[in-house]
Amino acid sequence: MQPTTPPTPPAVPPPAPAATPAKPRNRRIRLILAMAAGIMALLCLGGVGVFISLYDEATEIKRTAPDAVVDSFLRAYLVNRNDQEASLFTCKEGLDLSRLDAFRTDIQSREERFSIGIRVDWTSLTVATENGQTSVSTDIRRTISDGSERTTDGWRFPMVDQDGWRVCGAVPVG
């Protein structure tokens, strides 16, 4: 007789690992994080767009009123003495600022010669239109920094409407 071998028990599959149910949750968390990051990115981009729009509107050069343009021009040309800034308010062709340039040069030479500061300001600006030509008039005042002396000179600024009002010259009055 042959020895009998005990029957082998059927192979039992190993138990399923406990980490398998966690995979769907991990995917869900990643999806939620990706959606949150996407929403934050859109909000940031939208905020940048709004900021740029507001900044552009706030720094836009307003040339809608002739008197406001002359005021800005005089501030740039005589007070700040910045030709580049002043050029934002001048016409492109036919510009004649030779007399106003001589006026500014005289102020600068007096400051250097007498070692003083001269403050420049102006009175209210008056807009006039004659024969289709618009001009702005004002009195420009020069005051020594200690207040000891003040002179006043009348000026007229011919204007032209080229994509907004622009100064085309400066003429002393009187």
mmCIF file of C-alpha atoms in Angstrom:
data_model
loop_
_atom_site.group_PDB
_atom_site.id
_atom_site.type_symbol
_atom_site.label_atom_id
_atom_site.label_comp_id
_atom_site.label_asym_id
_atom_site.label_seq_id
_atom_site.Cartn_x
_atom_site.Cartn_y
_atom_site.Cartn_z
ATOM 1 C CA MET A 1 0.000 0.000 0.000
ATOM 2 C CA GLN A 2 1.075 3.339 -0.700
ATOM 3 C CA PRO A 3 1.264 5.955 1.897
ATOM 4 C CA THR A 4 -1.463 8.451 1.518
ATOM 5 C CA THR A 5 -0.619 12.032 1.664
ATOM 6 C CA PRO A 6 -2.968 14.234 3.438
ATOM 7 C CA PRO A 7 -4.971 16.405 1.106
ATOM 8 C CA THR A 8 -3.624 19.912 0.750
ATOM 9 C CA PRO A 9 -5.953 22.570 1.823
ATOM 10 C CA PRO A 10 -7.124 24.946 -0.888
ATOM 11 C CA ALA A 11 -5.033 28.095 -1.250
ATOM 12 C CA VAL A 12 -6.623 30.978 0.565
ATOM 13 C CA PRO A 13 -5.998 34.389 -0.889
ATOM 14 C CA PRO A 14 -4.280 36.737 1.522
ATOM 15 C CA PRO A 15 -6.505 39.305 3.173
ATOM 16 C CA ALA A 16 -6.903 42.614 1.344
ATOM 17 C CA PRO A 17 -4.739 45.401 2.726
ATOM 18 C CA ALA A 18 -6.543 47.972 4.847
ATOM 19 C CA ALA A 19 -5.066 50.947 2.851
ATOM 20 C CA THR A 20 -7.135 50.260 -0.285
ATOM 21 C CA PRO A 21 -10.213 52.258 0.868
ATOM 22 C CA ALA A 22 -7.992 55.351 1.548
ATOM 23 C CA LYS A 23 -7.102 55.837 -2.139
ATOM 24 C CA PRO A 24 -10.435 57.370 -3.162
ATOM 25 C CA ARG A 25 -10.196 59.801 -0.240
ATOM 26 C CA ASN A 26 -6.641 60.823 -1.244
ATOM 27 C CA ARG A 27 -7.842 61.534 -4.797
ATOM 28 C CA ARG A 28 -10.720 63.579 -3.446
ATOM 29 C CA ILE A 29 -8.377 65.715 -1.328
ATOM 30 C CA ARG A 30 -6.093 66.314 -4.290
ATOM 31 C CA LEU A 31 -9.073 67.328 -6.437
ATOM 32 C CA ILE A 32 -10.312 69.748 -3.781
ATOM 33 C CA LEU A 33 -6.829 71.257 -3.384
ATOM 34 C CA ALA A 34 -6.437 71.622 -7.155
ATOM 35 C CA MET A 35 -9.835 73.333 -7.428
ATOM 36 C CA ALA A 36 -9.006 75.675 -4.527
ATOM 37 C CA ALA A 37 -5.640 76.548 -6.113
ATOM 38 C CA GLY A 38 -7.337 77.217 -9.453
ATOM 39 C CA ILE A 39 -9.944 79.475 -7.855
ATOM 40 C CA MET A 40 -7.229 81.384 -5.957
ATOM 41 C CA ALA A 41 -5.237 81.832 -9.162
ATOM 42 C CA LEU A 42 -8.305 83.218 -10.957
ATOM 43 C CA LEU A 43 -9.037 85.589 -8.084
ATOM 44 C CA CYS A 44 -5.436 86.826 -8.071
ATOM 45 C CA LEU A 45 -5.423 87.377 -11.828
ATOM 46 C CA GLY A 46 -8.734 89.204 -11.575
ATOM 47 C CA GLY A 47 -7.340 91.359 -8.769
ATOM 48 C CA VAL A 48 -4.292 92.231 -10.858
ATOM 49 C CA GLY A 49 -6.557 93.222 -13.741
ATOM 50 C CA VAL A 50 -8.690 95.450 -11.519
ATOM 51 C CA PHE A 51 -5.568 97.047 -10.005
ATOM 52 C CA ILE A 52 -4.098 97.813 -13.438
ATOM 53 C CA SER A 53 -7.389 99.304 -14.600
ATOM 54 C CA LEU A 54 -7.696 101.534 -11.519
ATOM 55 C CA TYR A 55 -4.044 102.603 -11.735
ATOM 56 C CA ASP A 56 -4.402 103.465 -15.416
ATOM 57 C CA GLU A 57 -7.500 105.540 -14.724
ATOM 58 C CA ALA A 58 -5.879 107.341 -11.790
ATOM 59 C CA THR A 59 -2.716 108.263 -13.701
ATOM 60 C CA GLU A 60 -4.390 109.232 -16.959
ATOM 61 C CA ILE A 61 -3.540 112.749 -18.109
ATOM 62 C CA LYS A 62 -6.727 114.777 -18.155
ATOM 63 C CA ARG A 63 -6.846 117.273 -21.036
ATOM 64 C CA THR A 64 -10.581 117.968 -21.055
ATOM 65 C CA ALA A 65 -10.466 121.574 -19.807
ATOM 66 C CA PRO A 66 -8.078 124.249 -21.169
ATOM 67 C CA ASP A 67 -7.548 125.896 -17.769
ATOM 68 C CA ALA A 68 -6.666 122.575 -16.112
ATOM 69 C CA VAL A 69 -4.129 121.870 -18.872
ATOM 70 C CA VAL A 70 -2.470 125.292 -18.433
ATOM 71 C CA ASP A 71 -2.364 124.754 -14.664
ATOM 72 C CA SER A 72 -0.632 121.370 -15.114
ATOM 73 C CA PHE A 73 1.692 122.808 -17.768
ATOM 74 C CA LEU A 74 2.771 125.737 -15.581
ATOM 75 C CA ARG A 75 3.371 123.416 -12.630
ATOM 76 C CA ALA A 76 5.574 121.172 -14.775
ATOM 77 C CA TYR A 77 7.385 123.970 -16.648
ATOM 78 C CA LEU A 78 7.898 126.696 -14.030
ATOM 79 C CA VAL A 79 7.587 124.984 -10.642
ATOM 80 C CA ASN A 80 9.054 121.506 -11.289
ATOM 81 C CA ARG A 81 11.152 122.737 -14.248
ATOM 82 C CA ASN A 82 10.629 119.417 -15.973
ATOM 83 C CA ASP A 83 10.516 119.813 -19.766
ATOM 84 C CA GLN A 84 9.599 116.178 -20.324
ATOM 85 C CA GLU A 85 6.560 116.434 -18.046
ATOM 86 C CA ALA A 86 5.605 119.798 -19.584
ATOM 87 C CA SER A 87 5.718 118.285 -23.078
ATOM 88 C CA LEU A 88 2.726 116.107 -22.136
ATOM 89 C CA PHE A 89 0.621 119.293 -22.207
ATOM 90 C CA THR A 90 1.983 120.990 -25.352
ATOM 91 C CA CYS A 91 0.915 120.792 -28.974
ATOM 92 C CA LYS A 92 2.994 118.785 -31.408
ATOM 93 C CA GLU A 93 3.405 121.430 -34.125
ATOM 94 C CA GLY A 94 3.727 125.214 -34.001
ATOM 95 C CA LEU A 95 4.838 125.321 -30.364
ATOM 96 C CA ASP A 96 6.468 128.629 -29.349
ATOM 97 C CA LEU A 97 7.630 128.808 -25.755
ATOM 98 C CA SER A 98 10.631 131.078 -26.391
ATOM 99 C CA ARG A 99 9.309 133.949 -24.234
ATOM 100 C CA LEU A 100 8.293 131.643 -21.377
ATOM 101 C CA ASP A 101 11.678 129.913 -21.625
ATOM 102 C CA ALA A 102 13.398 133.308 -21.279
ATOM 103 C CA PHE A 103 11.147 134.030 -18.275
ATOM 104 C CA ARG A 104 12.162 130.732 -16.629
ATOM 105 C CA THR A 105 15.847 131.299 -17.449
ATOM 106 C CA ASP A 106 15.638 134.756 -15.835
ATOM 107 C CA ILE A 107 14.194 133.202 -12.661
ATOM 108 C CA GLN A 108 16.961 130.601 -12.553
ATOM 109 C CA SER A 109 19.729 133.151 -13.142
ATOM 110 C CA ARG A 110 18.390 135.434 -10.370
ATOM 111 C CA GLU A 111 18.286 132.459 -7.982
ATOM 112 C CA GLU A 112 21.908 131.634 -8.742
ATOM 113 C CA ARG A 113 23.164 135.233 -8.815
ATOM 114 C CA PHE A 114 21.562 136.283 -5.521
ATOM 115 C CA SER A 115 21.585 132.861 -3.793
ATOM 116 C CA ILE A 116 17.855 132.984 -3.182
ATOM 117 C CA GLY A 117 14.865 130.818 -3.909
ATOM 118 C CA ILE A 118 12.059 132.191 -6.048
ATOM 119 C CA ARG A 119 8.619 130.641 -5.711
ATOM 120 C CA VAL A 120 6.340 130.760 -8.749
ATOM 121 C CA ASP A 121 2.542 130.609 -8.648
ATOM 122 C CA TRP A 122 -0.348 132.063 -10.626
ATOM 123 C CA THR A 123 -3.749 133.580 -10.174
ATOM 124 C CA SER A 124 -7.015 132.120 -11.403
ATOM 125 C CA LEU A 125 -7.045 130.993 -15.012
ATOM 126 C CA THR A 126 -9.458 132.642 -17.458
ATOM 127 C CA VAL A 127 -10.543 130.812 -20.622
ATOM 128 C CA ALA A 128 -11.531 132.925 -23.645
ATOM 129 C CA THR A 129 -12.530 132.008 -27.188
ATOM 130 C CA GLU A 130 -12.294 134.593 -29.999
ATOM 131 C CA ASN A 131 -12.789 133.780 -33.694
ATOM 132 C CA GLY A 132 -12.589 130.062 -32.939
ATOM 133 C CA GLN A 133 -9.241 130.444 -31.114
ATOM 134 C CA THR A 134 -9.148 129.424 -27.457
ATOM 135 C CA SER A 135 -6.651 130.896 -25.021
ATOM 136 C CA VAL A 136 -6.113 130.903 -21.276
ATOM 137 C CA SER A 137 -4.921 133.998 -19.388
ATOM 138 C CA THR A 138 -3.388 134.316 -15.940
ATOM 139 C CA ASP A 139 -1.012 136.412 -13.895
ATOM 140 C CA ILE A 140 2.201 134.618 -12.967
ATOM 141 C CA ARG A 141 3.646 135.723 -9.637
ATOM 142 C CA ARG A 142 7.272 135.419 -8.577
ATOM 143 C CA THR A 143 7.974 135.667 -4.869
ATOM 144 C CA ILE A 144 11.354 135.612 -3.154
ATOM 145 C CA SER A 145 11.372 132.717 -0.684
ATOM 146 C CA ASP A 146 11.568 135.034 2.331
ATOM 147 C CA GLY A 147 8.490 136.923 1.060
ATOM 148 C CA SER A 148 10.313 140.226 0.743
ATOM 149 C CA GLU A 149 9.497 140.887 -2.905
ATOM 150 C CA ARG A 150 6.752 139.891 -5.308
ATOM 151 C CA THR A 151 6.325 140.644 -9.005
ATOM 152 C CA THR A 152 3.364 139.811 -11.217
ATOM 153 C CA ASP A 153 3.319 139.384 -14.989
ATOM 154 C CA GLY A 154 0.286 138.759 -17.210
ATOM 155 C CA TRP A 155 0.457 135.838 -19.653
ATOM 156 C CA ARG A 156 -1.793 134.396 -22.347
ATOM 157 C CA PHE A 157 -1.534 130.788 -23.531
ATOM 158 C CA PRO A 158 -2.958 129.932 -26.979
ATOM 159 C CA MET A 159 -4.594 126.487 -26.903
ATOM 160 C CA VAL A 160 -5.501 123.854 -29.475
ATOM 161 C CA ASP A 161 -7.735 120.805 -29.114
ATOM 162 C CA GLN A 162 -5.603 117.856 -30.342
ATOM 163 C CA ASP A 163 -6.845 114.712 -28.626
ATOM 164 C CA GLY A 164 -7.529 116.962 -25.639
ATOM 165 C CA TRP A 165 -6.443 120.539 -24.974
ATOM 166 C CA ARG A 166 -2.783 121.469 -25.387
ATOM 167 C CA VAL A 167 -0.688 124.604 -24.885
ATOM 168 C CA CYS A 168 0.759 125.978 -28.150
ATOM 169 C CA GLY A 169 2.567 129.043 -26.890
ATOM 170 C CA ALA A 170 3.016 131.637 -24.199
ATOM 171 C CA VAL A 171 2.687 135.385 -24.769
ATOM 172 C CA PRO A 172 3.299 138.074 -22.143
ATOM 173 C CA VAL A 173 0.382 140.495 -21.790
ATOM 174 C CA GLY A 174 0.878 144.206 -21.142
#
